[in-house]
Amino acid sequence: MTPDHPASAGSLVAAARDALSAAGALARRDERHVEREVQMTMAQAVAEAIESRTALVAEAGTGVGKTFAYLVPTLLSGARALVSTATKSLQDQLFLRDLPRLRDALQLPVSIALLKGRSSYLCLHRMKQARQSATLPDRWAVRTLAKVEQWSQSTASGDLAELDGLDERSSVIPLVTSSRENCLGSECPDFRACHVVKARREAMAADLVVVNHHLFFADMALRDTGVAELLPSVEVAVFDEAHQLAEAGVQFLGTTLSTAQALDFARDLLAVGLQQARGLAPWQELAAGCEKAARELRIAAAGPLREPRGTLKLRWEERAGRDDFAAALQGLGRACDAAGEALDGVGELSPDFSKLAERAGQLAVLADRFGAAAADGRVRWIDLSPHQARLVESPLDIREALSEQMAAGGKAWIFTSATLGDDEALSWFTEQAGLEQARTLRVGSPFDYAAHARLYVPAGFPKPNEAGHPAAVATLAARLARTLGGRTFVLTTTLRALQAIGEALRAQFEENGDALRVLRQGEAPKRQLMQQFLAEPRSVLVGSQSFWEGIDVPGDALQCVIIDKLPFPPPNDPLVEARVKRLEAQGRNAFADYFVAEAAVSLKQGAGRLIRSETDRGLLVVCDPRMAGMNYGRRLREALPPMTRVANEAEAQAWLATLAGQTLPF
């Protein structure tokens, strides 16, 4: 990066302070922005880390303005930078809004680029194959494909996020995007026009590149996303929403075999075989064999269980010793080997066949690997959903992988989030990331929580393990939502509670004749649910894990957040069990050091949905008596922002009535 006046060594801190004032003038067009000394404090720490090329772990409470606090010194430094976020939507926000605004305000000639994973970009070759194969599942898919084809004529980036109304769950997306397994690379007939190649080329030429955590770790595991090529030239690496970094890393640094992979392979095998080599091999029989083997593996993985509504994690030991599970893995290996032999025989006809043969071999190797014992220091489990089974072998954390990346030196590493722990050392994050030696900084929120927010922990409430708990949560939520006139979130810790509370809440509103609508996760895409919630104030949204964070509803639209119970990790989760065993082997208290620490961070995330600006007001309700009665409850209460606690429901209702009187007439 070569700005006209890059900050010299030793002057970056002062330059960042001056520039934040200039940038603040731009940001003040947004009425939610106020210049804050806490933002300056964080920006100074970031600038010092950049100058010294060291690591900084910074927790910045809601309202600090951490995005400006790390972007301003990064842009001013003149260093080549990579910024990684938790989600693609946050990537888009940085690339399309925050960075251009700051760049203009600071008048720096900085080039920026956006880099996502393959599945975010249109693959021209696979789009043509999808049109020719005539295997689309329904008329909706036919219409969606036609919409994609029309858009493909005008898009410059090929980023599917440009397509309004495209459901991220659409069955067409895997058909018009590539994966590492099916990409033909330079042998693709559409390689010169490839959107993925173009995005990577732009990233290599840019001064600052925006990626996401999944992409970063997928590249560490596969060297296939463009980040591996990019990272050595970067001098500053910033990880926003760093609290999601460890789980993203564990997910991508592991090894996975899914029945969906095998079904996708069978579909592509049949389509390409019939299109390009009809009659040269029994393509339908081979594809049917792979499909049958995948379905038998799914059945064996499920065993005697009923079909799950969401994703269920099973211990590896629950299935690994069963004869039908071992036979299913062997059957998948044989089916893929048979397909691979046929593909080898026609490999010279088209690069599609060579790639399919490679995929067949990879699937067979994975089937063989999961038929053998796991590697030391890794844990295995099975993710079971209504549509697939995923066999996973994973490391317990990202310590080793991240340390390897940082060992090369010469870079500043910035890790930041609103929630990174509940102690000054931010040990919840630093331990799992191997960053105990990094400088840590905690910058509290500037919001006046004591005046603007109330915390209510109902006394005498049913315990979470009692049968009547979900109904009691729904009844309390109904009473509070009536007083407020909607504008309420109910956050649940499980999908089962989501279902039960949502149904009970809807029934109570109908029985009482309340003109209040219940919006429940799973009944529509997340974005659509949020649009409905904002458009219809007299609503209660019931959501599980995906609504605990990343949701920004400022103002009067959301003034009550109800959490059904303390968000402890599920003790029977295989990854949780493995982490607990490791802590106990070290002589540590797993409950205090892991379960309570995890709950504190999750609780902070959920509570963070309530107050999003200086003028927001609201009520947080935690329907779990352990929050008040157990000795660890104090630690969890202290992890929350300093809200004023109310003693009973009457005080909670009075607070909501005050809020309702200011906003919605009755």
XYZ file of C-alpha atoms in Angstrom:
666
model
C 0.000 0.000 0.000
C 1.404 3.387 -0.924
C -0.743 6.189 0.522
C 0.375 9.749 -0.122
C 1.302 10.238 3.529
C 1.714 6.894 5.292
C 2.387 7.197 8.989
C 6.061 6.711 9.782
C 7.312 4.456 12.537
C 6.582 5.989 15.937
C 3.951 8.399 14.627
C 1.133 5.975 13.848
C -0.506 6.343 17.270
C -0.768 10.126 16.959
C -1.847 9.887 13.325
C -4.587 7.415 14.245
C -5.975 9.735 16.934
C -6.098 12.664 14.520
C -7.602 10.558 11.763
C -10.315 9.130 13.987
C -11.594 12.645 14.554
C -11.676 13.209 10.808
C -13.342 9.868 10.238
C -15.769 10.633 13.041
C -16.997 13.663 11.138
C -18.067 11.282 8.396
C -19.530 8.731 10.765
C -21.535 11.359 12.654
C -23.895 11.419 9.700
C -25.065 8.209 11.341
C -26.957 9.407 14.437
C -25.795 6.346 16.378
C -22.162 7.457 16.269
C -20.555 9.439 19.051
C -16.818 10.098 19.296
C -15.535 8.162 22.282
C -12.288 8.081 24.170
C -12.660 4.296 24.460
C -12.405 4.091 20.691
C -9.209 6.132 20.839
C -7.827 3.773 23.483
C -8.379 0.755 21.278
C -7.042 2.506 18.156
C -3.873 3.401 20.042
C -3.333 -0.224 21.091
C -3.885 -1.394 17.503
C -1.432 1.206 16.215
C 1.197 0.096 18.743
C 0.756 -3.551 17.728
C 1.149 -2.615 14.063
C 4.273 -0.585 14.726
C 5.893 -3.328 16.810
C 4.557 -6.193 14.657
C 3.166 -7.978 17.720
C -0.121 -9.625 18.701
C -3.036 -7.835 20.381
C -6.220 -9.409 21.764
C -8.793 -6.651 22.304
C -12.290 -7.019 23.729
C -14.363 -3.962 22.817
C -17.861 -3.645 24.263
C -20.914 -2.702 22.221
C -20.715 0.886 21.039
C -16.932 1.284 21.233
C -16.700 1.534 17.466
C -14.079 -1.189 17.121
C -14.362 -1.333 13.322
C -13.042 2.224 12.959
C -10.601 1.605 15.822
C -8.752 -1.097 13.905
C -9.356 0.097 10.334
C -8.024 3.640 10.778
C -4.533 2.714 12.054
C -4.393 -0.184 9.588
C -5.133 2.086 6.634
C -2.760 4.795 7.861
C 0.122 2.388 8.459
C 0.839 1.862 4.783
C 1.088 -1.877 5.521
C -0.489 -4.537 3.356
C -3.373 -5.971 5.337
C -5.848 -8.804 5.605
C -9.095 -8.402 7.564
C -11.047 -11.548 8.424
C -14.649 -11.529 9.664
C -16.985 -14.208 10.978
C -19.565 -14.179 8.187
C -19.998 -13.280 4.543
C -22.550 -10.601 5.478
C -19.960 -8.862 7.692
C -17.485 -9.124 4.830
C -19.935 -7.326 2.581
C -20.523 -4.617 5.200
C -16.797 -3.933 5.496
C -16.124 -4.004 1.777
C -19.205 -2.143 0.558
C -19.699 0.401 3.361
C -17.088 0.846 6.093
C -13.866 0.678 4.098
C -14.938 2.926 1.187
C -16.257 5.546 3.624
C -13.064 5.564 5.669
C -10.831 5.540 2.623
C -12.650 8.599 1.276
C -12.647 10.385 4.634
C -8.918 9.836 5.064
C -8.216 10.526 1.379
C -5.970 7.499 1.022
C -5.456 5.841 -2.389
C -5.896 2.335 -0.975
C -7.105 -0.516 -3.164
C -9.401 -3.005 -1.446
C -10.641 -6.427 -2.500
C -13.190 -8.949 -1.299
C -12.364 -12.657 -1.310
C -14.874 -15.368 -0.468
C -14.895 -19.132 -0.827
C -15.686 -20.952 -4.054
C -19.295 -21.585 -3.072
C -19.990 -17.838 -3.117
C -19.145 -17.433 -6.815
C -20.941 -18.530 -9.944
C -19.149 -21.306 -11.865
C -19.898 -20.781 -15.555
C -18.952 -24.343 -16.495
C -21.217 -25.961 -13.904
C -24.069 -23.597 -14.751
C -23.926 -24.869 -18.352
C -23.795 -28.451 -17.123
C -26.833 -27.858 -14.914
C -28.826 -26.585 -17.874
C -27.849 -29.585 -20.014
C -28.300 -32.311 -17.408
C -32.083 -31.843 -16.995
C -31.948 -33.275 -13.456
C -33.301 -30.225 -11.614
C -35.469 -31.318 -8.673
C -38.560 -29.139 -9.255
C -40.019 -26.197 -11.171
C -38.748 -23.763 -8.542
C -35.220 -24.909 -9.264
C -35.830 -24.446 -13.002
C -36.955 -20.853 -12.370
C -34.010 -20.163 -10.070
C -31.542 -21.488 -12.626
C -33.087 -19.261 -15.297
C -32.716 -16.283 -12.935
C -29.055 -17.151 -12.325
C -28.422 -17.480 -16.056
C -29.970 -14.079 -16.747
C -27.900 -12.451 -13.976
C -24.733 -14.152 -15.238
C -24.862 -12.010 -18.371
C -24.387 -8.770 -16.426
C -22.414 -9.578 -13.253
C -18.800 -8.507 -13.043
C -17.916 -10.290 -9.784
C -20.008 -13.460 -10.037
C -20.733 -13.091 -6.293
C -24.117 -14.757 -5.689
C -24.786 -12.254 -2.887
C -25.682 -9.790 -5.656
C -28.745 -11.880 -6.557
C -31.746 -10.515 -4.651
C -34.139 -13.160 -3.420
C -31.770 -16.116 -3.835
C -32.368 -18.365 -0.835
C -29.033 -19.527 0.582
C -30.648 -22.958 1.044
C -31.575 -23.259 -2.652
C -30.818 -26.643 -4.245
C -29.551 -24.765 -7.306
C -26.536 -23.184 -5.560
C -24.417 -26.394 -5.432
C -25.233 -26.915 -9.122
C -23.921 -23.510 -10.256
C -20.902 -23.207 -7.938
C -17.708 -25.204 -7.734
C -15.987 -26.961 -4.871
C -12.406 -28.027 -4.372
C -13.488 -31.538 -5.348
C -15.132 -30.679 -8.683
C -13.216 -27.599 -9.895
C -11.323 -28.319 -13.143
C -8.790 -25.543 -12.579
C -6.826 -24.435 -15.637
C -8.305 -27.293 -17.685
C -11.796 -25.817 -17.423
C -13.120 -24.513 -20.763
C -14.326 -21.373 -18.934
C -11.103 -20.816 -16.966
C -10.302 -17.438 -18.555
C -13.699 -16.052 -17.477
C -13.644 -17.755 -14.037
C -15.021 -15.516 -11.279
C -13.036 -17.329 -8.561
C -9.763 -16.814 -10.421
C -10.629 -13.166 -11.012
C -11.422 -12.598 -7.307
C -8.109 -14.166 -6.264
C -6.192 -12.129 -8.825
C -7.775 -8.913 -7.506
C -6.972 -9.955 -3.938
C -3.306 -10.488 -4.794
C -3.121 -6.991 -6.290
C -4.982 -5.165 -3.500
C -3.571 -3.256 -0.521
C -6.251 -4.577 1.844
C -8.217 -7.806 1.411
C -11.385 -8.781 3.292
C -11.828 -12.529 3.897
C -13.712 -14.631 6.461
C -12.597 -17.068 9.162
C -13.882 -20.111 7.279
C -11.847 -19.162 4.231
C -8.735 -18.548 6.323
C -8.822 -21.957 7.996
C -10.000 -23.841 4.922
C -6.880 -22.549 3.229
C -4.660 -23.668 6.102
C -6.115 -27.153 5.706
C -6.395 -27.376 1.923
C -4.235 -24.586 0.436
C -7.137 -24.033 -1.927
C -8.759 -20.654 -1.285
C -6.090 -18.171 -2.323
C -5.259 -17.121 1.235
C -2.112 -19.279 1.373
C -0.716 -17.341 -1.557
C -1.859 -14.041 -0.102
C -0.831 -14.396 3.557
C 2.984 -14.287 3.163
C 2.776 -10.802 1.633
C 0.543 -9.400 4.408
C 2.026 -7.304 7.230
C -1.146 -6.833 9.294
C -3.769 -9.524 9.940
C -6.970 -8.461 11.723
C -9.609 -10.926 12.944
C -12.910 -9.245 13.783
C -15.595 -11.244 15.646
C -12.659 -13.318 16.869
C -14.843 -15.184 19.370
C -15.942 -17.363 16.426
C -12.383 -18.048 15.300
C -11.751 -21.238 17.286
C -14.936 -23.021 16.222
C -14.381 -22.049 12.581
C -10.857 -23.400 12.814
C -11.875 -26.669 14.454
C -14.482 -27.155 11.734
C -12.107 -26.653 8.824
C -8.892 -28.100 10.214
C -10.595 -31.432 10.669
C -11.300 -34.209 8.164
C -14.868 -34.751 6.982
C -16.688 -37.423 5.025
C -20.332 -36.656 4.358
C -23.053 -38.587 2.595
C -23.878 -35.325 0.783
C -20.385 -35.419 -0.788
C -21.075 -38.922 -2.096
C -24.520 -37.974 -3.415
C -23.105 -34.897 -5.169
C -20.445 -37.119 -6.732
C -23.087 -39.615 -7.917
C -25.156 -36.813 -9.454
C -22.164 -35.319 -11.290
C -20.982 -38.773 -12.387
C -24.327 -39.520 -14.005
C -24.702 -36.101 -15.642
C -21.191 -35.947 -17.143
C -21.165 -39.626 -18.112
C -24.423 -39.390 -20.050
C -23.489 -36.046 -21.627
C -19.965 -36.856 -22.755
C -19.500 -40.654 -22.821
C -22.920 -42.259 -23.171
C -22.615 -45.992 -23.751
C -18.952 -46.206 -22.767
C -19.663 -47.278 -19.185
C -22.762 -48.189 -17.127
C -23.061 -44.669 -15.712
C -26.552 -45.090 -14.297
C -25.585 -48.289 -12.524
C -22.374 -46.795 -11.135
C -24.111 -43.620 -9.952
C -26.913 -45.664 -8.396
C -24.305 -47.751 -6.565
C -22.675 -44.659 -5.045
C -26.047 -43.180 -4.160
C -27.183 -46.432 -2.520
C -23.928 -46.659 -0.543
C -24.343 -43.057 0.672
C -27.902 -43.691 1.804
C -26.894 -46.902 3.598
C -24.153 -44.982 5.429
C -26.727 -42.367 6.454
C -29.041 -45.135 7.759
C -26.204 -46.864 9.626
C -25.102 -43.567 11.165
C -28.660 -42.888 12.366
C -29.038 -46.392 13.799
C -32.171 -46.741 15.938
C -32.647 -42.986 16.342
C -35.714 -41.150 15.100
C -35.151 -38.530 12.428
C -33.678 -35.374 14.043
C -35.297 -32.001 13.403
C -31.978 -30.216 13.389
C -28.385 -31.443 13.554
C -27.600 -34.045 16.205
C -24.057 -34.838 17.338
C -23.359 -38.494 18.052
C -20.370 -39.958 19.860
C -18.145 -41.899 17.500
C -18.184 -44.873 19.880
C -21.967 -45.143 19.527
C -21.621 -46.285 15.915
C -17.976 -47.281 15.295
C -18.368 -50.713 16.857
C -21.486 -51.672 14.917
C -21.195 -54.151 12.047
C -23.681 -52.282 9.834
C -21.701 -49.034 10.179
C -18.396 -50.716 9.263
C -20.105 -52.484 6.340
C -21.589 -49.186 5.108
C -18.166 -47.520 5.074
C -16.708 -50.459 3.162
C -19.645 -50.377 0.750
C -19.074 -46.704 0.000
C -15.383 -47.359 -0.624
C -16.184 -50.200 -3.053
C -18.779 -48.141 -4.936
C -16.358 -45.236 -5.349
C -13.551 -47.588 -6.434
C -15.826 -49.068 -9.100
C -16.750 -45.618 -10.362
C -13.084 -44.612 -10.349
C -12.117 -47.574 -12.549
C -14.749 -46.652 -15.145
C -13.687 -43.002 -15.082
C -10.035 -43.895 -15.583
C -11.059 -45.641 -18.798
C -12.492 -42.445 -20.328
C -10.184 -39.927 -18.658
C -8.687 -38.711 -21.945
C -12.072 -37.644 -23.320
C -12.559 -34.652 -20.997
C -11.024 -32.981 -17.928
C -14.396 -33.544 -16.259
C -13.677 -37.283 -16.160
C -10.186 -36.799 -14.711
C -11.601 -34.654 -11.912
C -14.404 -37.133 -11.237
C -11.836 -39.947 -11.002
C -9.886 -37.872 -8.486
C -13.051 -37.306 -6.434
C -13.859 -41.026 -6.486
C -10.391 -41.799 -5.171
C -10.648 -39.172 -2.414
C -13.997 -40.533 -1.222
C -12.631 -44.079 -1.153
C -9.605 -42.939 0.884
C -11.865 -41.113 3.360
C -14.096 -44.169 3.740
C -11.001 -46.243 4.496
C -9.660 -43.615 6.941
C -12.862 -43.524 8.973
C -12.835 -47.308 9.043
C -9.543 -47.177 10.947
C -8.648 -45.642 14.338
C -8.450 -41.863 14.827
C -5.126 -40.024 14.987
C -3.742 -39.081 18.409
C -4.924 -35.767 19.827
C -8.024 -35.684 17.658
C -11.666 -36.400 18.376
C -14.306 -37.975 16.149
C -18.050 -37.613 16.031
C -21.013 -37.879 13.648
C -23.233 -34.928 12.711
C -26.652 -36.315 11.836
C -29.260 -34.126 10.122
C -32.493 -34.927 8.248
C -30.614 -34.936 4.942
C -27.109 -36.212 5.603
C -24.554 -37.723 7.949
C -21.141 -36.111 8.392
C -18.253 -38.088 9.849
C -15.816 -35.635 11.441
C -12.291 -35.984 12.837
C -11.073 -32.773 14.399
C -8.388 -31.160 16.577
C -9.612 -29.916 19.966
C -8.587 -26.293 19.350
C -6.637 -24.004 17.016
C -3.527 -23.516 19.192
C -1.129 -25.498 17.042
C -2.452 -24.280 13.704
C -2.465 -20.602 14.667
C 0.955 -20.784 16.321
C 2.355 -22.249 13.108
C 0.995 -19.303 11.128
C 2.333 -16.727 13.589
C 5.764 -18.339 13.973
C 7.064 -16.826 10.741
C 7.065 -13.369 12.384
C 7.061 -9.993 10.682
C 3.307 -9.469 11.077
C 0.987 -7.660 13.439
C -1.903 -9.887 14.567
C -5.061 -8.187 15.887
C -7.888 -10.258 17.392
C -11.015 -8.380 18.478
C -14.636 -8.949 19.476
C -17.233 -7.675 21.923
C -16.912 -10.950 23.864
C -13.596 -12.728 24.386
C -13.860 -13.817 28.020
C -14.953 -12.817 31.502
C -11.553 -12.052 33.046
C -8.851 -9.462 32.430
C -6.594 -12.020 30.733
C -9.388 -12.898 28.285
C -8.328 -16.482 28.933
C -11.458 -17.992 27.352
C -10.073 -16.903 23.977
C -6.325 -16.725 24.527
C -6.038 -20.300 25.847
C -7.824 -21.972 22.960
C -5.949 -19.812 20.435
C -2.504 -20.220 22.039
C -2.218 -16.471 22.639
C -1.425 -16.387 26.372
C 1.660 -14.247 25.688
C -0.161 -11.657 23.567
C -1.030 -8.220 24.907
C -4.657 -8.061 26.031
C -6.973 -5.065 26.250
C -10.529 -4.749 27.576
C -12.430 -1.634 26.538
C -15.880 -1.387 28.116
C -19.013 -0.131 26.429
C -19.669 3.608 26.781
C -23.425 3.019 27.075
C -25.257 3.871 30.310
C -26.605 0.389 31.048
C -27.538 1.229 34.626
C -29.962 3.912 33.446
C -31.169 2.325 30.225
C -31.338 -1.422 30.907
C -32.882 -3.717 33.494
C -32.032 -7.336 34.359
C -34.757 -9.653 35.668
C -34.069 -13.169 36.963
C -37.489 -14.585 37.981
C -37.584 -16.037 41.501
C -39.290 -19.382 42.083
C -39.093 -20.248 38.401
C -39.035 -23.931 37.293
C -35.568 -25.368 36.839
C -34.415 -25.871 33.242
C -34.497 -29.676 33.610
C -38.112 -29.691 34.800
C -40.837 -30.593 32.327
C -42.765 -27.366 32.877
C -39.866 -25.038 32.123
C -40.583 -24.298 28.394
C -44.266 -23.604 29.142
C -43.289 -21.276 31.996
C -40.911 -19.387 29.701
C -43.678 -19.017 27.101
C -46.206 -17.808 29.707
C -43.825 -15.186 31.098
C -42.829 -14.098 27.592
C -46.494 -13.695 26.651
C -47.183 -11.454 29.659
C -44.134 -9.271 29.025
C -44.773 -9.011 25.274
C -48.381 -7.937 25.901
C -47.203 -5.054 28.079
C -44.565 -3.972 25.577
C -46.714 -4.575 22.506
C -44.350 -7.091 20.921
C -40.793 -5.969 20.116
C -39.414 -9.011 21.940
C -36.803 -11.710 21.279
C -36.964 -15.103 22.974
C -33.541 -16.765 22.651
C -33.391 -20.498 23.300
C -30.399 -22.737 23.924
C -31.795 -25.761 22.040
C -33.955 -26.424 18.986
C -36.287 -28.533 21.131
C -36.944 -25.565 23.431
C -37.355 -23.336 20.362
C -40.152 -25.575 19.097
C -41.905 -25.954 22.451
C -41.736 -22.276 23.448
C -42.733 -21.055 19.999
C -45.804 -23.309 19.870
C -46.878 -22.486 23.434
C -46.440 -18.749 22.861
C -48.499 -18.837 19.664
C -51.247 -20.816 21.395
C -51.411 -18.346 24.293
C -51.695 -15.337 21.993
C -54.462 -17.027 19.988
C -56.355 -18.123 23.102
C -56.163 -14.642 24.615
C -57.050 -12.868 21.361
C -53.768 -10.925 21.326
C -52.876 -9.173 18.093
C -49.293 -10.332 18.466
C -47.415 -12.409 15.907
C -44.906 -15.165 16.684
C -41.985 -15.482 14.261
C -40.061 -18.710 14.745
C -36.639 -19.698 13.429
C -36.899 -22.360 10.742
C -40.220 -21.165 9.348
C -38.475 -18.726 6.980
C -34.881 -17.714 6.137
C -33.145 -15.671 8.849
C -33.041 -12.507 6.749
C -36.751 -12.768 5.975
C -37.630 -13.284 9.645
C -35.696 -10.155 10.587
C -37.427 -8.138 7.868
C -40.814 -9.294 9.168
C -39.848 -8.490 12.756
C -38.835 -4.939 11.805
C -41.888 -4.416 9.588
C -44.349 -5.675 12.224
C -43.499 -4.219 15.660
C -46.190 -6.303 17.386
C -44.072 -9.432 16.998
C -42.153 -11.865 19.152
C -39.245 -13.614 17.447
C -38.226 -16.990 18.865
C -34.728 -17.975 17.758
C -31.948 -20.346 18.705
C -28.177 -20.187 18.214
C -28.059 -18.163 14.975
C -29.980 -15.290 16.627
C -27.731 -15.008 19.686
C -25.210 -12.887 17.784
C -24.741 -10.867 14.615
C -28.211 -9.315 14.943
C -28.325 -5.512 15.141
C -31.745 -4.029 15.966
C -31.221 -0.506 17.342
C -33.942 1.764 18.633
C -37.447 0.861 19.802
C -37.858 -2.150 17.486
C -36.395 -4.496 20.128
C -36.776 -3.676 23.831
C -37.047 -7.049 25.546
C -34.728 -10.053 25.253
C -35.712 -13.245 27.076
C -33.176 -16.078 27.455
C -34.680 -19.445 28.336
C -31.742 -20.813 30.359
C -28.028 -20.436 30.964
C -26.170 -21.410 27.776
C -23.869 -24.117 29.114
C -22.257 -26.346 26.467
C -24.042 -29.708 26.120
C -22.032 -32.112 28.312
C -22.623 -35.084 25.980
C -21.214 -33.290 22.936
C -18.171 -35.336 21.805
C -15.974 -32.260 21.354
C -17.006 -30.938 24.768
C -16.291 -34.320 26.355
C -12.808 -34.429 24.816
C -11.997 -30.916 26.033
C -13.242 -31.739 29.531
C -11.059 -34.869 29.671
C -8.024 -32.839 28.666
C -8.653 -30.240 31.387
C -9.181 -32.919 34.030
C -5.961 -34.625 32.938
C -4.225 -31.296 33.618
C -5.699 -31.250 37.127
C -8.044 -28.345 36.378
C -11.688 -27.751 37.287
C -13.521 -28.365 34.018
C -16.787 -26.858 35.271
C -15.280 -23.518 36.262
C -12.633 -23.316 33.542
C -14.779 -24.540 30.663
C -18.535 -24.760 31.273
C -18.956 -21.508 33.212
C -16.484 -19.661 30.955
C -18.369 -20.799 27.828
C -21.730 -19.845 29.359
C -20.434 -16.382 30.309
C -19.328 -15.631 26.758
C -22.564 -16.941 25.201
C -24.669 -15.034 27.736
C -22.838 -11.811 26.863
C -23.528 -12.466 23.194
C -27.254 -13.002 23.721
C -27.609 -10.021 26.059
C -25.755 -7.908 23.502
C -28.818 -7.954 21.219
C -30.664 -5.611 23.604
C -28.760 -2.313 23.776
C -27.262 -1.245 20.453
C -27.019 2.549 20.763
C -26.750 5.336 23.359
C -30.512 5.875 23.412
C -31.686 2.247 23.432
C -33.612 1.023 26.441
C -34.752 -2.457 27.344
C -35.240 -5.428 29.643
C -33.133 -8.600 29.758
C -34.784 -11.658 31.313
C -32.878 -14.843 32.172
C -35.387 -17.602 33.007
C -32.966 -19.714 34.995
C -32.966 -19.714 38.824
C -29.320 -20.839 38.824
C -28.417 -17.302 37.746
C -29.510 -16.072 41.190
C -29.097 -19.094 43.432
C -25.876 -20.869 42.491
C -22.433 -19.677 43.549
C -21.326 -19.313 39.924
C -24.377 -17.120 39.203
C -22.509 -14.076 40.480
C -19.711 -14.678 37.971
C -22.266 -14.887 35.153
C -24.091 -11.738 36.316
C -20.784 -9.871 36.453
C -20.008 -10.968 32.904
C -23.035 -8.979 31.712
C -23.049 -5.210 31.195
C -23.911 -3.358 34.446
C -27.706 -3.403 34.081
C -29.917 -2.406 37.016
C -31.504 -5.501 38.500
C -35.255 -5.616 39.217
C -36.544 -7.720 42.099
C -39.805 -9.091 40.702
C -42.123 -9.228 37.721
C -44.100 -6.214 38.872
C -40.970 -4.041 38.588
C -40.133 -5.605 35.231
C -43.656 -4.916 33.952
C -43.520 -1.332 35.226
C -40.262 -0.766 33.311
C -41.773 -2.200 30.115
C -44.913 -0.105 30.562
C -42.709 2.980 30.763
C -40.956 1.994 27.550
C -44.250 1.194 25.808
C -45.748 4.492 26.867
C -42.896 6.339 25.176
C -43.205 4.529 21.875
C -46.449 2.649 21.238
C -49.873 4.019 22.295
C -52.353 1.445 23.538
